[in-house]
């Protein structure tokens, strides 16, 4: 099941690969950011500590970071974003995914985020 | 009347233009811009930008200040305040010019529409409205001048893009083909008495309409219903004006910059008979920096405040004042100030610690105005 972070990332476990997740920014974050024109993707095999910025998402008017929800290593990036950064705007939680991250400790993944319902409740509260 | 009158006393509520109900119902994404509740976008900055470059974008810019200045001494009065000269433009012609302080620092960039030698309509930046009003009042001295603040009574709507003339022609009695660039005339638009001016802030052909605020929502709504017209917000306006190399006061220039430094020495009238405030300081070349345009290869956005570097030494040689991805060019652009002695160096812009190569580029980056 998809999990969400307070800093508006989503991530989802890849079946059969313990500790491997696909990460992107939430539909809410994409809407707030506006039209994305550039995604600064990290190099594959780079490792990140928890809460480190892994990628930078630039819209016409703003800049946002993709924060690591747990420590891990980048195994793949969404190369399509180099040609079509607007996928982050049009399909933030599907085609506009940003990278695959292999958790250093696979058990970190389970409780690194909140459920979709909890995330929606958080957005509603922030209004 | 004082421009402050538009903001309820003691209230932190943002000011609203005639268009606020339309914007809320659309719904547009609304932000606070210098105390005004204005749309940053209606349907998306890229879509609105593309529409304006290919069809007709419509912008509500009623937050700007609008003053009528008349009386037998008007030309003397204005020419004492501005770098240009209202005597050098014809009746029915507009003048882009600067107000400077006694040291040559730019106080604002303004447009003066000349109706007659004793009757002018002046449009100033929203954030400078109160300051410009006070500055002008201070300098009337014993001249016979009538200054009326029409910022509240009149609205300002811009129609910009290659289809702007065809669109507006369907709604006005004025023959637009004969209206030259930076000229203006009076007529009716959808029945409203309107000052129609062939001016704008996008680098496109187009018009700015000044009409009674009471008529503005009806006119705006009718135009918005035209399938050739897209309402556009401040976001698209900012991208369009950057591509056109047009400066934004308060960001690309301010009181610390002279017209020469800001690359606006062309606004200083040659052989102007009348002395004007700041005259001795507007042109001397001893200022340390120059306003420049920069082109980057990629789409990473050089934003306000980012350092400009000497690519070879890494030394900071300047600063970006406006920049971003230019959709019309498919790469990023910037404007900013660079030290005079570094103008011939190889440049880079520092974007989050990475030095990205940048080439000096003559402004404007893009100009589509086709009007004579």
Short mmCIF file of C-alpha atoms in Angstrom, two decimals:
data_model
loop_
_atom_site.label_atom_id
_atom_site.label_comp_id
_atom_site.label_asym_id
_atom_site.label_seq_id
_atom_site.Cartn_x
_atom_site.Cartn_y
_atom_site.Cartn_z
CA UNK A 1 0.00 0.00 0.00
CA UNK A 2 1.10 3.54 -0.75
CA UNK A 3 2.47 5.52 2.18
CA UNK A 4 2.80 9.29 2.45
CA UNK A 5 5.16 11.58 4.38
CA UNK A 6 4.55 14.87 6.12
CA UNK A 7 6.84 16.47 3.54
CA UNK A 8 4.43 15.29 0.77
CA UNK A 9 6.30 12.37 -0.79
CA UNK A 10 4.55 9.10 -1.59
CA UNK A 11 6.30 5.74 -1.72
CA UNK A 12 5.19 2.22 -2.53
CA UNK A 13 6.95 -1.13 -2.01
CA UNK A 14 7.94 -3.06 -5.15
CA UNK A 15 6.66 -6.64 -4.77
CA UNK A 16 9.30 -9.32 -4.37
CA UNK A 17 12.09 -6.83 -3.55
CA UNK A 18 12.26 -6.36 0.22
CA UNK A 19 13.09 -2.76 1.08
CA UNK A 20 12.77 -1.45 -2.51
CA UNK A 21 10.29 1.40 -3.02
CA UNK A 22 9.16 3.73 -5.80
CA UNK A 23 9.02 7.39 -4.69
CA UNK A 24 7.43 10.55 -6.00
CA UNK A 25 5.66 13.69 -4.82
CA UNK A 26 2.00 13.67 -3.82
CA UNK A 27 -0.78 15.03 -6.01
CA UNK A 28 -1.27 17.74 -3.39
CA UNK A 29 2.41 18.77 -3.57
CA UNK A 30 2.31 18.76 -7.39
CA UNK A 31 -0.74 21.00 -7.40
CA UNK A 32 0.88 23.44 -4.96
CA UNK A 33 4.11 23.51 -6.98
CA UNK A 34 2.41 24.21 -10.34
CA UNK A 35 3.84 23.37 -13.78
CA UNK A 36 7.09 21.41 -13.33
CA UNK A 37 9.77 22.36 -15.87
CA UNK A 38 12.82 20.50 -14.56
CA UNK A 39 13.68 17.60 -12.25
CA UNK A 40 17.25 17.41 -10.99
CA UNK A 41 17.66 13.63 -10.64
CA UNK A 42 20.43 12.02 -8.57
CA UNK A 43 22.92 9.52 -9.93
CA UNK A 44 22.06 5.84 -9.65
CA UNK A 45 23.89 4.06 -6.78
CA UNK A 46 24.06 7.24 -4.75
CA UNK A 47 23.20 6.75 -1.07
CA UNK A 48 21.18 9.15 1.03
CA UNK A 49 20.65 9.52 4.76
CA UNK A 50 17.11 9.85 6.10
CA UNK A 51 15.69 13.36 5.48
CA UNK A 52 18.38 14.21 2.93
CA UNK A 53 17.30 15.87 -0.35
CA UNK A 54 17.48 13.27 -3.13
CA UNK A 55 16.09 15.27 -6.05
CA UNK A 56 15.01 18.82 -6.77
CA UNK A 57 11.75 19.57 -8.54
CA UNK A 58 11.51 22.96 -10.20
CA UNK A 59 8.27 24.55 -11.32
CA UNK A 60 7.92 27.87 -13.09
CA UNK A 61 7.54 29.69 -9.79
CA UNK A 62 9.00 27.45 -7.09
CA UNK A 63 11.51 24.77 -6.10
CA UNK A 64 10.73 21.65 -4.07
CA UNK A 65 12.90 18.82 -2.71
CA UNK A 66 12.30 15.10 -2.67
CA UNK A 67 13.33 14.10 0.86
CA UNK A 68 14.53 10.59 1.68
CA UNK A 69 11.93 8.94 3.99
CA UNK A 70 14.65 6.56 5.24
CA UNK A 71 18.32 5.87 4.54
CA UNK A 72 18.95 4.05 1.26
CA UNK A 73 20.52 3.76 -2.18
CA UNK A 74 19.06 4.95 -5.50
CA UNK A 75 18.73 1.96 -7.86
CA UNK A 76 16.91 3.68 -10.74
CA UNK A 77 15.65 7.13 -11.72
CA UNK A 78 12.72 8.02 -14.00
CA UNK A 79 14.76 8.99 -17.08
CA UNK A 80 11.56 10.01 -18.87
CA UNK A 81 11.44 13.11 -16.66
CA UNK A 82 14.51 14.49 -18.46
CA UNK A 83 12.39 14.90 -21.58
CA UNK A 84 8.97 15.25 -19.99
CA UNK A 85 9.25 16.90 -16.57
CA UNK A 86 5.57 17.86 -16.87
CA UNK A 87 4.70 14.22 -16.04
CA UNK A 88 5.24 15.23 -12.41
CA UNK A 89 2.44 17.77 -12.86
CA UNK A 90 0.06 15.66 -14.93
CA UNK A 91 0.59 12.30 -13.22
CA UNK A 92 2.47 12.86 -9.95
CA UNK A 93 1.55 9.55 -8.31
CA UNK A 94 1.95 7.31 -11.35
CA UNK A 95 3.92 8.17 -14.54
CA UNK A 96 5.59 11.08 -12.76
CA UNK A 97 7.39 8.85 -10.22
CA UNK A 98 10.90 10.07 -9.51
CA UNK A 99 13.17 7.24 -8.37
CA UNK A 100 13.55 3.77 -6.85
CA UNK A 101 15.19 3.65 -3.44
CA UNK A 102 16.57 0.51 -1.77
CA UNK A 103 16.28 0.93 2.00
CA UNK A 104 19.43 0.29 3.99
CA UNK A 105 17.25 -1.47 6.57
CA UNK A 106 14.24 -3.05 4.78
CA UNK A 107 12.22 -2.97 8.02
CA UNK A 108 12.50 0.89 7.98
CA UNK A 109 10.00 0.97 5.11
CA UNK A 110 6.99 -0.30 7.03
CA UNK A 111 6.54 2.64 9.36
CA UNK A 112 8.31 5.46 7.51
CA UNK A 113 5.07 7.03 6.33
CA UNK A 114 1.35 7.31 6.95
CA UNK A 115 -1.65 5.69 5.28
CA UNK A 116 -3.50 7.51 2.44
CA UNK A 117 -6.36 8.18 4.88
CA UNK A 118 -4.04 9.67 7.49
CA UNK A 119 -2.41 11.84 4.80
CA UNK A 120 -5.78 13.10 3.56
CA UNK A 121 -6.71 13.91 7.16
CA UNK A 122 -3.45 15.84 7.56
CA UNK A 123 -4.19 17.88 4.41
CA UNK A 124 -7.73 18.56 5.61
CA UNK A 125 -6.43 19.77 8.96
CA UNK A 126 -3.92 22.11 7.34
CA UNK A 127 -6.78 23.29 5.14
CA UNK B 1 -8.01 62.05 -2.96
CA UNK B 2 -5.24 59.80 -1.77
CA UNK B 3 -4.33 56.39 -3.24
CA UNK B 4 -4.47 54.97 0.27
CA UNK B 5 -8.22 55.37 0.15
CA UNK B 6 -8.62 51.98 -1.52
CA UNK B 7 -7.43 50.02 1.49
CA UNK B 8 -9.87 50.01 4.40
CA UNK B 9 -8.25 51.84 7.29
CA UNK B 10 -6.53 49.64 9.87
CA UNK B 11 -7.36 46.50 7.92
CA UNK B 12 -4.93 43.79 6.90
CA UNK B 13 -7.43 42.45 4.36
CA UNK B 14 -5.94 42.36 0.89
CA UNK B 15 -7.34 44.85 -1.61
CA UNK B 16 -9.58 43.47 -4.35
CA UNK B 17 -10.02 44.44 -7.97
CA UNK B 18 -13.28 44.30 -9.94
CA UNK B 19 -12.31 40.77 -10.97
CA UNK B 20 -12.16 39.16 -7.54
CA UNK B 21 -15.56 37.43 -7.75
CA UNK B 22 -14.68 36.04 -11.21
CA UNK B 23 -11.31 34.79 -9.93
CA UNK B 24 -12.86 33.06 -6.92
CA UNK B 25 -15.59 31.42 -8.97
CA UNK B 26 -13.15 30.25 -11.72
CA UNK B 27 -11.39 29.19 -9.36
CA UNK B 28 -7.99 30.82 -9.89
CA UNK B 29 -5.06 30.28 -7.51
CA UNK B 30 -5.03 33.59 -5.63
CA UNK B 31 -2.01 35.14 -3.88
CA UNK B 32 -1.21 38.37 -2.04
CA UNK B 33 0.73 40.66 -4.40
CA UNK B 34 1.80 43.95 -2.78
CA UNK B 35 -1.38 43.95 -0.69
CA UNK B 36 -3.67 42.88 -3.56
CA UNK B 37 -5.52 39.57 -3.83
CA UNK B 38 -4.60 38.57 -7.40
CA UNK B 39 -4.51 35.31 -9.39
CA UNK B 40 -1.09 33.71 -9.86
CA UNK B 41 -2.75 31.37 -12.40
CA UNK B 42 -6.14 30.39 -13.81
CA UNK B 43 -5.34 27.16 -15.70
CA UNK B 44 -1.56 26.82 -15.34
CA UNK B 45 1.35 29.13 -16.07
CA UNK B 46 2.66 27.17 -19.08
CA UNK B 47 -0.77 26.88 -20.71
CA UNK B 48 -1.49 30.60 -20.20
CA UNK B 49 1.96 31.54 -21.51
CA UNK B 50 1.54 29.39 -24.63
CA UNK B 51 -1.93 30.78 -25.26
CA UNK B 52 -0.66 34.36 -25.11
CA UNK B 53 2.19 33.61 -27.53
CA UNK B 54 -0.15 31.90 -30.02
CA UNK B 55 -3.63 33.41 -29.52
CA UNK B 56 -4.84 36.03 -27.05
CA UNK B 57 -4.14 36.19 -23.32
CA UNK B 58 -6.19 38.50 -21.09
CA UNK B 59 -4.70 40.06 -17.95
CA UNK B 60 -6.37 42.11 -15.24
CA UNK B 61 -3.74 44.64 -14.15
CA UNK B 62 -6.04 46.96 -12.26
CA UNK B 63 -3.73 46.87 -9.22
CA UNK B 64 -1.47 49.36 -10.99
CA UNK B 65 -1.74 53.07 -10.22
CA UNK B 66 -3.48 55.43 -12.66
CA UNK B 67 -3.24 59.22 -12.35
CA UNK B 68 -4.69 61.93 -14.57
CA UNK B 69 -2.49 65.02 -14.70
CA UNK B 70 -3.78 68.13 -16.42
CA UNK B 71 -3.46 71.89 -16.47
CA UNK B 72 -1.48 74.46 -18.44
CA UNK B 73 1.81 73.63 -16.64
CA UNK B 74 1.56 69.84 -17.05
CA UNK B 75 4.39 69.47 -19.56
CA UNK B 76 6.79 71.53 -17.41
CA UNK B 77 5.78 69.55 -14.34
CA UNK B 78 6.19 66.10 -15.90
CA UNK B 79 9.41 66.96 -17.74
CA UNK B 80 10.95 68.04 -14.42
CA UNK B 81 10.23 64.56 -13.00
CA UNK B 82 11.06 62.21 -15.88
CA UNK B 83 14.13 61.15 -17.87
CA UNK B 84 12.24 61.43 -21.15
CA UNK B 85 10.21 64.37 -22.42
CA UNK B 86 6.47 64.57 -22.96
CA UNK B 87 7.23 67.37 -25.44
CA UNK B 88 8.89 64.83 -27.74
CA UNK B 89 5.81 62.67 -28.17
CA UNK B 90 2.70 63.49 -30.16
CA UNK B 91 -0.85 63.78 -28.87
CA UNK B 92 -2.19 60.23 -28.78
CA UNK B 93 1.27 58.77 -28.20
CA UNK B 94 2.61 56.96 -25.11
CA UNK B 95 6.02 57.32 -23.46
CA UNK B 96 7.88 54.74 -21.35
CA UNK B 97 10.03 56.72 -18.94
CA UNK B 98 11.63 56.81 -15.48
CA UNK B 99 11.23 58.85 -12.33
CA UNK B 100 14.61 59.42 -10.64
CA UNK B 101 15.72 60.86 -7.32
CA UNK B 102 18.29 63.69 -7.14
CA UNK B 103 21.18 61.14 -7.20
CA UNK B 104 19.84 59.51 -10.37
CA UNK B 105 18.40 56.48 -8.52
CA UNK B 106 15.34 55.04 -10.25
CA UNK B 107 12.13 55.68 -8.26
CA UNK B 108 9.80 53.95 -10.73
CA UNK B 109 9.26 53.14 -14.38
CA UNK B 110 6.01 54.56 -15.72
CA UNK B 111 4.00 55.01 -18.89
CA UNK B 112 2.63 58.44 -19.76
CA UNK B 113 -0.20 58.62 -22.27
CA UNK B 114 -0.33 62.09 -23.82
CA UNK B 115 -3.82 63.25 -24.71
CA UNK B 116 -2.89 66.88 -25.29
CA UNK B 117 0.01 69.11 -24.21
CA UNK B 118 -2.01 69.96 -21.08
CA UNK B 119 -3.63 66.57 -20.38
CA UNK B 120 -1.89 63.28 -19.49
CA UNK B 121 -2.71 59.84 -18.12
CA UNK B 122 0.06 58.22 -16.08
CA UNK B 123 0.32 54.53 -15.15
CA UNK B 124 2.66 53.55 -12.30
CA UNK B 125 3.62 50.30 -10.55
CA UNK B 126 1.24 49.01 -7.88
CA UNK B 127 3.88 48.88 -5.14
CA UNK B 128 5.02 52.45 -5.91
CA UNK B 129 1.61 54.04 -6.20
CA UNK B 130 1.57 55.88 -2.87
CA UNK B 131 5.23 56.89 -3.12
CA UNK B 132 4.85 58.19 -6.70
CA UNK B 133 1.72 60.11 -5.79
CA UNK B 134 3.51 61.79 -2.85
CA UNK B 135 6.63 62.47 -4.96
CA UNK B 136 4.55 64.14 -7.66
CA UNK B 137 2.48 66.14 -5.19
CA UNK B 138 5.68 67.42 -3.57
CA UNK B 139 6.93 68.78 -6.88
CA UNK B 140 3.84 70.61 -8.09
CA UNK B 141 5.16 73.74 -6.32
CA UNK B 142 3.23 76.81 -7.50
CA UNK B 143 2.25 75.33 -10.86
CA UNK B 144 -1.34 75.09 -11.98
CA UNK B 145 -1.77 71.30 -12.00
CA UNK B 146 -4.79 69.09 -11.40
CA UNK B 147 -3.83 65.61 -10.24
CA UNK B 148 -6.59 63.04 -9.95
CA UNK B 149 -6.06 59.51 -8.71
CA UNK B 150 -8.17 57.35 -11.05
CA UNK B 151 -6.82 54.04 -9.74
CA UNK B 152 -10.14 53.14 -8.17
CA UNK B 153 -12.46 54.64 -10.78
CA UNK B 154 -10.77 52.98 -13.75
CA UNK B 155 -9.86 49.34 -14.35
CA UNK B 156 -7.01 48.13 -16.55
CA UNK B 157 -7.32 45.04 -18.78
CA UNK B 158 -4.59 43.86 -21.17
CA UNK B 159 -5.30 41.77 -24.29
CA UNK B 160 -2.00 40.39 -25.57
CA UNK B 161 -1.04 38.02 -28.36
CA UNK B 162 -1.21 37.57 -32.14
CA UNK B 163 -5.03 37.40 -32.08
CA UNK B 164 -5.49 40.40 -29.74
CA UNK B 165 -6.37 42.80 -32.55
CA UNK B 166 -8.86 40.44 -34.19
CA UNK B 167 -10.52 39.76 -30.83
CA UNK B 168 -10.77 43.38 -29.73
CA UNK B 169 -11.95 44.50 -33.19
CA UNK B 170 -15.08 42.41 -32.72
CA UNK B 171 -16.04 44.40 -29.63
CA UNK B 172 -15.04 47.99 -30.41
CA UNK B 173 -16.04 50.82 -32.76
CA UNK B 174 -12.40 51.92 -33.16
CA UNK B 175 -10.54 50.92 -36.33
CA UNK B 176 -7.61 49.14 -34.66
CA UNK B 177 -5.49 48.54 -37.73
CA UNK B 178 -4.57 52.22 -37.82
CA UNK B 179 -3.59 52.36 -34.15
CA UNK B 180 0.22 52.27 -34.07
CA UNK B 181 2.43 50.69 -31.41
CA UNK B 182 2.66 52.86 -28.27
CA UNK B 183 -0.25 55.01 -29.44
CA UNK B 184 -3.72 55.29 -27.96
CA UNK B 185 -7.21 56.50 -28.70
CA UNK B 186 -10.68 56.72 -27.15
CA UNK B 187 -13.60 54.53 -28.10
CA UNK B 188 -16.11 52.09 -26.74
CA UNK B 189 -15.49 48.44 -25.93
CA UNK B 190 -18.71 46.46 -25.44
CA UNK B 191 -20.42 49.79 -24.80
CA UNK B 192 -17.95 50.98 -22.14
CA UNK B 193 -16.05 54.26 -22.67
CA UNK B 194 -12.45 53.07 -22.99
CA UNK B 195 -8.96 54.44 -23.47
CA UNK B 196 -7.51 51.88 -25.92
CA UNK B 197 -3.71 51.77 -25.97
CA UNK B 198 -1.39 49.64 -28.11
CA UNK B 199 0.90 48.90 -25.15
CA UNK B 200 1.68 45.87 -23.01
CA UNK B 201 4.18 43.89 -20.95
CA UNK B 202 4.52 40.61 -22.85
CA UNK B 203 6.56 41.27 -26.00
CA UNK B 204 3.42 40.49 -28.02
CA UNK B 205 1.22 42.72 -30.10
CA UNK B 206 -1.76 43.78 -28.05
CA UNK B 207 -3.70 46.38 -26.16
CA UNK B 208 -4.30 47.79 -22.73
CA UNK B 209 -7.83 48.96 -21.99
CA UNK B 210 -8.62 51.60 -19.37
CA UNK B 211 -12.33 51.65 -18.63
CA UNK B 212 -14.74 52.50 -15.79
CA UNK B 213 -14.44 49.97 -12.97
CA UNK B 214 -18.24 49.76 -12.94
CA UNK B 215 -18.19 48.30 -16.50
CA UNK B 216 -15.09 46.16 -16.11
CA UNK B 217 -16.55 42.87 -14.87
CA UNK B 218 -19.12 42.76 -17.68
CA UNK B 219 -16.45 43.48 -20.31
CA UNK B 220 -13.99 40.98 -18.78
CA UNK B 221 -16.61 38.24 -18.53
CA UNK B 222 -17.75 38.71 -22.12
CA UNK B 223 -14.15 38.61 -23.40
CA UNK B 224 -13.38 35.57 -21.21
CA UNK B 225 -16.28 33.76 -22.90
CA UNK B 226 -14.66 34.30 -26.33
CA UNK B 227 -13.01 31.00 -27.29
CA UNK B 228 -9.90 32.83 -28.57
CA UNK B 229 -9.28 34.41 -25.15
CA UNK B 230 -7.58 32.87 -22.08
CA UNK B 231 -7.56 34.68 -18.72
CA UNK B 232 -3.96 34.77 -17.47
CA UNK B 233 -2.47 35.36 -14.03
CA UNK B 234 0.63 37.00 -12.63
CA UNK B 235 2.73 33.85 -13.17
CA UNK B 236 2.35 33.84 -16.96
CA UNK B 237 2.76 37.62 -17.03
CA UNK B 238 6.12 37.29 -15.25
CA UNK B 239 7.43 34.62 -17.66
CA UNK B 240 6.23 36.59 -20.70
CA UNK B 241 7.85 39.82 -19.58
CA UNK B 242 11.15 38.06 -18.77
CA UNK B 243 11.29 36.53 -22.25
CA UNK B 244 10.65 40.01 -23.65
CA UNK B 245 13.57 41.37 -21.55
CA UNK B 246 11.24 43.75 -19.73
CA UNK B 247 12.39 44.80 -16.27
CA UNK B 248 10.25 44.51 -13.16
CA UNK B 249 10.59 47.50 -10.84
CA UNK B 250 11.60 46.53 -7.30
CA UNK B 251 13.30 43.38 -8.59
CA UNK B 252 15.41 44.28 -11.65
CA UNK B 253 15.94 47.89 -10.62
CA UNK B 254 15.31 50.16 -7.69
CA UNK B 255 16.52 53.39 -6.13
CA UNK B 256 20.11 52.05 -5.86
CA UNK B 257 20.37 51.78 -9.68
CA UNK B 258 20.72 54.56 -12.25
CA UNK B 259 19.18 54.42 -15.75
CA UNK B 260 22.61 53.71 -17.27
CA UNK B 261 23.30 50.79 -14.91
CA UNK B 262 19.84 49.35 -15.58
CA UNK B 263 20.43 49.50 -19.34
CA UNK B 264 17.77 52.19 -19.70
CA UNK B 265 19.87 55.13 -20.85
CA UNK B 266 17.76 55.12 -24.02
CA UNK B 267 14.91 56.53 -21.91
CA UNK B 268 16.95 59.68 -21.26
CA UNK B 269 15.87 62.29 -23.81
CA UNK B 270 18.66 63.87 -25.83
CA UNK B 271 18.78 67.65 -26.07
CA UNK B 272 16.02 68.00 -23.49
CA UNK B 273 15.69 71.73 -22.84
CA UNK B 274 14.26 71.42 -19.36
CA UNK B 275 16.38 70.24 -16.42
CA UNK B 276 15.00 67.19 -14.59
CA UNK B 277 15.57 65.65 -11.19
CA UNK B 278 18.69 63.47 -11.14
CA UNK B 279 19.87 64.75 -14.53
CA UNK B 280 23.54 65.06 -13.56
CA UNK B 281 23.68 61.43 -12.38
CA UNK B 282 21.53 59.37 -14.76
CA UNK B 283 24.20 58.83 -17.43
CA UNK B 284 27.73 58.94 -15.93
CA UNK B 285 29.43 55.60 -16.54
CA UNK B 286 31.26 55.32 -13.23
CA UNK B 287 28.70 52.92 -11.73
CA UNK B 288 30.32 49.52 -11.01
CA UNK B 289 27.74 47.16 -12.55
CA UNK B 290 25.67 46.73 -15.69
CA UNK B 291 22.30 45.07 -16.33
CA UNK B 292 22.66 42.04 -18.60
CA UNK B 293 20.75 39.14 -20.10
CA UNK B 294 21.96 35.55 -19.68
CA UNK B 295 21.13 32.31 -21.48
CA UNK B 296 21.60 28.86 -19.95
CA UNK B 297 21.59 25.58 -21.84
CA UNK B 298 19.32 23.53 -19.59
CA UNK B 299 16.01 24.01 -17.85
CA UNK B 300 17.35 24.59 -14.35
CA UNK B 301 16.03 27.93 -13.19
CA UNK B 302 18.38 30.75 -12.19
CA UNK B 303 16.25 32.55 -9.63
CA UNK B 304 16.35 35.97 -7.98
CA UNK B 305 19.46 36.35 -5.81
CA UNK B 306 21.48 33.49 -7.33
CA UNK B 307 25.17 34.44 -7.78
CA UNK B 308 26.67 35.00 -11.23
CA UNK B 309 30.25 33.64 -11.36
CA UNK B 310 33.37 33.94 -13.47
CA UNK B 311 33.31 30.44 -14.97
CA UNK B 312 37.09 30.09 -14.85
CA UNK B 313 37.94 31.55 -11.44
CA UNK B 314 34.68 30.86 -9.61
CA UNK B 315 34.66 34.45 -8.32
CA UNK B 316 31.24 36.06 -7.76
CA UNK B 317 30.85 38.80 -10.38
CA UNK B 318 27.17 39.56 -10.09
CA UNK B 319 23.67 38.50 -9.16
CA UNK B 320 20.50 37.33 -10.89
CA UNK B 321 17.52 39.67 -10.40
CA UNK B 322 14.96 37.74 -12.53
CA UNK B 323 15.22 34.35 -14.13
CA UNK B 324 13.62 31.06 -14.91
CA UNK B 325 12.69 28.57 -17.57
CA UNK B 326 11.64 30.28 -20.80
CA UNK B 327 8.97 28.06 -22.41
CA UNK B 328 9.22 29.84 -25.79
CA UNK B 329 12.94 29.04 -25.97
CA UNK B 330 12.97 25.63 -24.19
CA UNK B 331 15.87 26.68 -21.98
CA UNK B 332 16.44 28.96 -19.00
CA UNK B 333 17.13 32.68 -19.11
CA UNK B 334 18.07 35.30 -16.55
CA UNK B 335 18.60 39.00 -16.12
CA UNK B 336 20.82 40.58 -13.51
CA UNK B 337 23.77 42.79 -12.73
CA UNK B 338 27.43 41.99 -13.51
CA UNK B 339 30.53 43.95 -12.56
CA UNK B 340 31.72 46.14 -15.40
CA UNK B 341 35.23 44.62 -15.51
CA UNK B 342 33.75 41.10 -15.76
CA UNK B 343 31.48 41.81 -18.75
CA UNK B 344 33.85 40.03 -21.15
CA UNK B 345 34.58 37.06 -18.88
CA UNK B 346 33.03 33.60 -19.33
CA UNK B 347 30.04 33.35 -17.00
CA UNK B 348 28.21 30.78 -14.96
CA UNK B 349 25.22 30.91 -12.64
CA UNK B 350 25.48 29.15 -9.30
CA UNK B 351 22.33 27.04 -8.87
CA UNK B 352 22.25 25.27 -5.50
CA UNK B 353 26.05 24.97 -5.46
CA UNK B 354 26.46 23.90 -9.10
CA UNK B 355 28.07 26.34 -11.52
CA UNK B 356 26.12 26.15 -14.80
CA UNK B 357 27.58 27.86 -17.87
CA UNK B 358 25.74 31.00 -18.97
CA UNK B 359 26.20 33.13 -22.09
CA UNK B 360 25.67 36.85 -22.22
CA UNK B 361 22.60 37.56 -24.37
CA UNK B 362 21.36 40.78 -25.87
CA UNK B 363 17.88 41.73 -24.63
CA UNK B 364 15.15 41.02 -25.47
CA UNK B 365 15.37 37.24 -25.56
CA UNK B 366 12.20 37.25 -27.65
CA UNK B 367 10.05 39.92 -29.25
CA UNK B 368 6.93 39.16 -31.26
CA UNK B 369 5.50 42.67 -31.55
CA UNK B 370 4.49 43.11 -35.17
CA UNK B 371 2.55 46.35 -34.88
CA UNK B 372 4.05 49.31 -36.76
#
